Structure formats: C-alpha cells, structure tokens
Amino acid sequence: MAAVDKSFLKNQVFWVLFITSTIQAFGNFLPGIYLPSFAHDLNLSTTSGTLALALMNATSVPGIIIIGGMSDMFDLRVPISVSTVGSALAILLVWGFTANLGPLLFFACLYGFFSSGFSVLWSRFIGVISTEDPRLHSILMCLFVSSRGLGNVLSGPLSTGLMRHSPFDESVKYGYGVKGYGSLILFAGLCMLASTAAITYPYFAGKTIDIDVPLSTVSRFTRRGSRERS
C-alpha cells in the first residue's frame, strides 16, 4: 500500500486553518460549561441555567443548517466570519452585559446559533487544502476533530485559573463583574475573535513551510480524533 502523502503538512493553508480551529476550540466550550453556574451566581433559579443551556443546544441546529448552507452558497470566508464574529459579539456584548434572565436567554440563543456552525466548515477547510489523495480526507478531519478536543481539554484548567485571577471585581456591573466571570468572558470572546483570522487563508495559498513531522505523530493524533468522533 502506498504511503499517505504528508505534503499537506507543508501547506501554509493547512496550518492557518488548523491553528485558528484550535483557538476557536479554546473558547467554544466555555459558555456551555459555565452557563448554569453563571445563572446561579446571578441569583437566578436552577431552572434558568438549565433553560439557557437547552436553548443553546436547540438553536445550534438551525445554526448548523444555515451556516453550513452558506458555505455552499458563498465564499468560505463569509460563513467563517458569520460564525466567529457572531460568536464573539454574543459573548462580549451580550453575555458580558447580562444581569438578569432575559439577556441570558438571548445570549444562549445567539451563541448556540453562531458557534455551532464552525465545525460544519471543516469539510470545506479540507477542500481548500487541495489534496488529491482521498485517504487524506479522513486524516485531515481527524486532525480538526483532535484540535477541538485539545482546546476542550486545555480550556478547563485554563478557565479555572482565569476565574481565580480576574482583573474585574464585583464593583463592575453586569456579567463582567460576577464572581470572576469577567476574565472568562473576555477570554472566550477574544478566542472567537482571533479565530476570524481563518479568513486570511487565501493569502497563504501555494505557500509552503519547511517542516518534517513524522507520520507516526500524525497517526497518533488522528487516532485520538477518531475516538472523539466515535
């Protein structure tokens, strides 16, 4: 059996999309993890946090459909911008200024819609990496899934540290001043905003970097991605 082509590892487009996907993953899971406890610290009922989480999950369905559809209708940079900028604005301007149930539920709907569509774009990412080896589709998909898993795992302890050393105190109004959530909100929003850099991928088309990653390393990473997909 012929060896799998590793030339995609020298493709700068791959690294732009892979790194920005990892950055997006660092902020992606934080709202869903902390929304129930945030609602509790706002002195809202337990059902309020549960309702917000349910709305976030429910609105992710139309988000996946619409943003996925946009990727077929428009230039890839359009749905990337819609997903990342929409998520960032929802976090920084709505969650950050939430003080009661109404804005919290509004944030849950907005964030669920915009953030869910990013992972749908992975198949388009693979297309612009422009490889002719059909076996690489699965490898690249596993790499993108693994990047999300990496962000998910590392964002947990990182977010704990952020909440313990928040630059905001409780004198700051709204969500930014709620028990250390200010730094968490800022971090998640900036991660989403930074991942917008994925739209720069056309500027790296045809450019390569001198890198030699052993195929065994790629294999270990993709096996991890395969487990996460299953």
C-alpha positions as a Python dict, from the first residue, in 0.01 Angstrom:
ca = {
    (1, 'M'): (0, 0, 0),
    (2, 'A'): (134, 343, -96),
    (3, 'A'): (234, 575, 186),
    (4, 'V'): (-3, 856, 273),
    (5, 'D'): (108, 1188, 126),
    (6, 'K'): (235, 1414, 405),
    (7, 'S'): (283, 1718, 184),
    (8, 'F'): (-24, 1885, 338),
    (9, 'L'): (190, 1943, 650),
    (10, 'K'): (399, 2186, 447),
    (11, 'N'): (91, 2367, 319),
    (12, 'Q'): (54, 2702, 496),
    (13, 'V'): (-322, 2699, 432),
    (14, 'F'): (-350, 2383, 644),
    (15, 'W'): (-169, 2544, 937),
    (16, 'V'): (-373, 2864, 921),
    (17, 'L'): (-699, 2670, 933),
    (18, 'F'): (-575, 2417, 1188),
    (19, 'I'): (-439, 2679, 1430),
    (20, 'T'): (-745, 2902, 1407),
    (21, 'S'): (-970, 2599, 1462),
    (22, 'T'): (-773, 2517, 1777),
    (23, 'I'): (-802, 2876, 1900),
    (24, 'Q'): (-1177, 2866, 1837),
    (25, 'A'): (-1198, 2544, 2038),
    (26, 'F'): (-1036, 2708, 2340),
    (27, 'G'): (-1332, 2942, 2374),
    (28, 'N'): (-1605, 2731, 2220),
    (29, 'F'): (-1698, 2512, 2516),
    (30, 'L'): (-1669, 2767, 2797),
    (31, 'P'): (-2018, 2922, 2773),
    (32, 'G'): (-2186, 2582, 2777),
    (33, 'I'): (-1977, 2467, 3073),
    (34, 'Y'): (-2025, 2776, 3287),
    (35, 'L'): (-2373, 2896, 3192),
    (36, 'P'): (-2559, 2705, 3469),
    (37, 'S'): (-2318, 2823, 3741),
    (38, 'F'): (-2326, 3177, 3599),
    (39, 'A'): (-2706, 3176, 3626),
    (40, 'H'): (-2675, 3055, 3986),
    (41, 'D'): (-2430, 3334, 4070),
    (42, 'L'): (-2676, 3584, 3922),
    (43, 'N'): (-2918, 3455, 4188),
    (44, 'L'): (-3143, 3305, 3923),
    (45, 'S'): (-3325, 2977, 3973),
    (46, 'T'): (-3171, 2642, 3886),
    (47, 'T'): (-3419, 2601, 3602),
    (48, 'S'): (-3294, 2928, 3450),
    (49, 'G'): (-2949, 2785, 3386),
    (50, 'T'): (-3098, 2462, 3255),
    (51, 'L'): (-3330, 2655, 3024),
    (52, 'A'): (-3042, 2866, 2891),
    (53, 'L'): (-2838, 2554, 2818),
    (54, 'A'): (-3135, 2390, 2647),
    (55, 'L'): (-3188, 2696, 2427),
    (56, 'M'): (-2819, 2699, 2336),
    (57, 'N'): (-2839, 2338, 2223),
    (58, 'A'): (-3169, 2391, 2041),
    (59, 'T'): (-3051, 2693, 1842),
    (60, 'S'): (-2736, 2507, 1738),
    (61, 'V'): (-2949, 2302, 1497),
    (62, 'P'): (-3059, 2592, 1273),
    (63, 'G'): (-2709, 2738, 1313),
    (64, 'I'): (-2553, 2424, 1169),
    (65, 'I'): (-2804, 2414, 883),
    (66, 'I'): (-2783, 2783, 788),
    (67, 'I'): (-2408, 2832, 826),
    (68, 'G'): (-2346, 2501, 652),
    (69, 'G'): (-2574, 2614, 370),
    (70, 'M'): (-2389, 2944, 346),
    (71, 'S'): (-2064, 2754, 293),
    (72, 'D'): (-2216, 2602, -22),
    (73, 'M'): (-2360, 2930, -150),
    (74, 'F'): (-2089, 3185, -70),
    (75, 'D'): (-1714, 3224, -50),
    (76, 'L'): (-1586, 3027, 252),
    (77, 'R'): (-1474, 3347, 422),
    (78, 'V'): (-1836, 3458, 459),
    (79, 'P'): (-1958, 3173, 685),
    (80, 'I'): (-1627, 3180, 876),
    (81, 'S'): (-1685, 3548, 954),
    (82, 'V'): (-2052, 3498, 1040),
    (83, 'S'): (-1973, 3217, 1284),
    (84, 'T'): (-1668, 3367, 1455),
    (85, 'V'): (-1768, 3734, 1467),
    (86, 'G'): (-2125, 3645, 1564),
    (87, 'S'): (-1998, 3425, 1849),
    (88, 'A'): (-1752, 3691, 1966),
    (89, 'L'): (-2013, 3967, 1972),
    (90, 'A'): (-2261, 3743, 2152),
    (91, 'I'): (-2004, 3670, 2424),
    (92, 'L'): (-1850, 4016, 2464),
    (93, 'L'): (-2159, 4233, 2420),
    (94, 'V'): (-2446, 4015, 2542),
    (95, 'W'): (-2304, 3768, 2796),
    (96, 'G'): (-2066, 4033, 2928),
    (97, 'F'): (-2354, 4272, 2997),
    (98, 'T'): (-2603, 4017, 3126),
    (99, 'A'): (-2763, 4098, 3460),
    (100, 'N'): (-3091, 3905, 3453),
    (101, 'L'): (-3273, 3619, 3284),
    (102, 'G'): (-3380, 3791, 2961),
    (103, 'P'): (-3032, 3879, 2830),
    (104, 'L'): (-2901, 3541, 2948),
    (105, 'L'): (-3155, 3354, 2736),
    (106, 'F'): (-3091, 3589, 2444),
    (107, 'F'): (-2719, 3516, 2468),
    (108, 'A'): (-2782, 3142, 2481),
    (109, 'C'): (-2983, 3160, 2158),
    (110, 'L'): (-2730, 3378, 1978),
    (111, 'Y'): (-2427, 3180, 2085),
    (112, 'G'): (-2584, 2844, 2013),
    (113, 'F'): (-2669, 2960, 1662),
    (114, 'F'): (-2336, 3116, 1566),
    (115, 'S'): (-2082, 2891, 1738),
    (116, 'S'): (-2229, 2561, 1625),
    (117, 'G'): (-2167, 2628, 1257),
    (118, 'F'): (-1789, 2650, 1276),
    (119, 'S'): (-1721, 2276, 1288),
    (120, 'V'): (-1950, 2226, 987),
    (121, 'L'): (-1695, 2421, 785),
    (122, 'W'): (-1422, 2162, 836),
    (123, 'S'): (-1517, 1973, 521),
    (124, 'R'): (-1474, 2296, 325),
    (125, 'F'): (-1142, 2355, 501),
    (126, 'I'): (-1027, 2017, 376),
    (127, 'G'): (-1135, 2112, 24),
    (128, 'V'): (-924, 2429, 14),
    (129, 'I'): (-618, 2241, 140),
    (130, 'S'): (-637, 2090, -209),
    (131, 'T'): (-517, 1734, -178),
    (132, 'E'): (-580, 1469, -440),
    (133, 'D'): (-531, 1170, -208),
    (134, 'P'): (-883, 1060, -98),
    (135, 'R'): (-738, 892, 212),
    (136, 'L'): (-629, 1230, 342),
    (137, 'H'): (-989, 1343, 388),
    (138, 'S'): (-1028, 1118, 692),
    (139, 'I'): (-684, 1210, 827),
    (140, 'L'): (-750, 1582, 797),
    (141, 'M'): (-1096, 1550, 951),
    (142, 'C'): (-948, 1362, 1246),
    (143, 'L'): (-685, 1634, 1287),
    (144, 'F'): (-952, 1904, 1302),
    (145, 'V'): (-1160, 1699, 1546),
    (146, 'S'): (-849, 1645, 1759),
    (147, 'S'): (-777, 2018, 1759),
    (148, 'R'): (-1121, 2075, 1907),
    (149, 'G'): (-1057, 1805, 2166),
    (150, 'L'): (-727, 1968, 2256),
    (151, 'G'): (-895, 2303, 2307),
    (152, 'N'): (-1171, 2142, 2511),
    (153, 'V'): (-928, 1967, 2746),
    (154, 'L'): (-693, 2262, 2799),
    (155, 'S'): (-961, 2529, 2829),
    (156, 'G'): (-1090, 2367, 3151),
    (157, 'P'): (-787, 2425, 3377),
    (158, 'L'): (-710, 2749, 3197),
    (159, 'S'): (-1056, 2887, 3266),
    (160, 'T'): (-1025, 2794, 3634),
    (161, 'G'): (-707, 2999, 3657),
    (162, 'L'): (-870, 3289, 3476),
    (163, 'M'): (-1159, 3299, 3720),
    (164, 'R'): (-924, 3296, 4017),
    (165, 'H'): (-725, 3591, 3885),
    (166, 'S'): (-988, 3806, 3719),
    (167, 'P'): (-896, 4173, 3666),
    (168, 'F'): (-1261, 4261, 3721),
    (169, 'D'): (-1408, 4296, 4068),
    (170, 'E'): (-1769, 4286, 4177),
    (171, 'S'): (-1797, 4664, 4153),
    (172, 'V'): (-1802, 4617, 3775),
    (173, 'K'): (-2161, 4590, 3664),
    (174, 'Y'): (-2326, 4311, 3471),
    (175, 'G'): (-2169, 3979, 3374),
    (176, 'Y'): (-1813, 4108, 3373),
    (177, 'G'): (-1832, 4168, 3747),
    (178, 'V'): (-1995, 3840, 3852),
    (179, 'K'): (-1756, 3636, 4070),
    (180, 'G'): (-1458, 3611, 3837),
    (181, 'Y'): (-1653, 3553, 3516),
    (182, 'G'): (-1522, 3875, 3360),
    (183, 'S'): (-1187, 3729, 3258),
    (184, 'L'): (-1356, 3411, 3138),
    (185, 'I'): (-1599, 3606, 2920),
    (186, 'L'): (-1318, 3820, 2782),
    (187, 'F'): (-1101, 3515, 2708),
    (188, 'A'): (-1379, 3324, 2531),
    (189, 'G'): (-1478, 3627, 2326),
    (190, 'L'): (-1122, 3703, 2221),
    (191, 'C'): (-1065, 3340, 2121),
    (192, 'M'): (-1366, 3361, 1892),
    (193, 'L'): (-1248, 3693, 1754),
    (194, 'A'): (-895, 3561, 1696),
    (195, 'S'): (-1028, 3259, 1508),
    (196, 'T'): (-1166, 3501, 1250),
    (197, 'A'): (-807, 3501, 1118),
    (198, 'A'): (-909, 3187, 929),
    (199, 'I'): (-1040, 3418, 657),
    (200, 'T'): (-678, 3500, 567),
    (201, 'Y'): (-619, 3151, 427),
    (202, 'P'): (-631, 3260, 58),
    (203, 'Y'): (-323, 3476, 114),
    (204, 'F'): (-126, 3161, 201),
    (205, 'A'): (-240, 2956, -98),
    (206, 'G'): (52, 2796, -278),
    (207, 'K'): (295, 2881, 1),
    (208, 'T'): (481, 2613, 193),
    (209, 'I'): (689, 2583, 507),
    (210, 'D'): (989, 2362, 569),
    (211, 'I'): (866, 2114, 828),
    (212, 'D'): (913, 1742, 878),
    (213, 'V'): (656, 1582, 1106),
    (214, 'P'): (689, 1202, 1144),
    (215, 'L'): (387, 1017, 1012),
    (216, 'S'): (370, 829, 1342),
    (217, 'T'): (296, 1158, 1518),
    (218, 'V'): (15, 1234, 1275),
    (219, 'S'): (-120, 880, 1320),
    (220, 'R'): (-136, 915, 1699),
    (221, 'F'): (-315, 1246, 1666),
    (222, 'T'): (-566, 1114, 1413),
    (223, 'R'): (-639, 805, 1623),
    (224, 'R'): (-729, 1037, 1907),
    (225, 'G'): (-954, 1231, 1672),
    (226, 'S'): (-1120, 909, 1556),
    (227, 'R'): (-1204, 818, 1916),
    (228, 'E'): (-1354, 1162, 1975),
    (229, 'R'): (-1567, 1135, 1661),
    (230, 'S'): (-1700, 798, 1777),
}
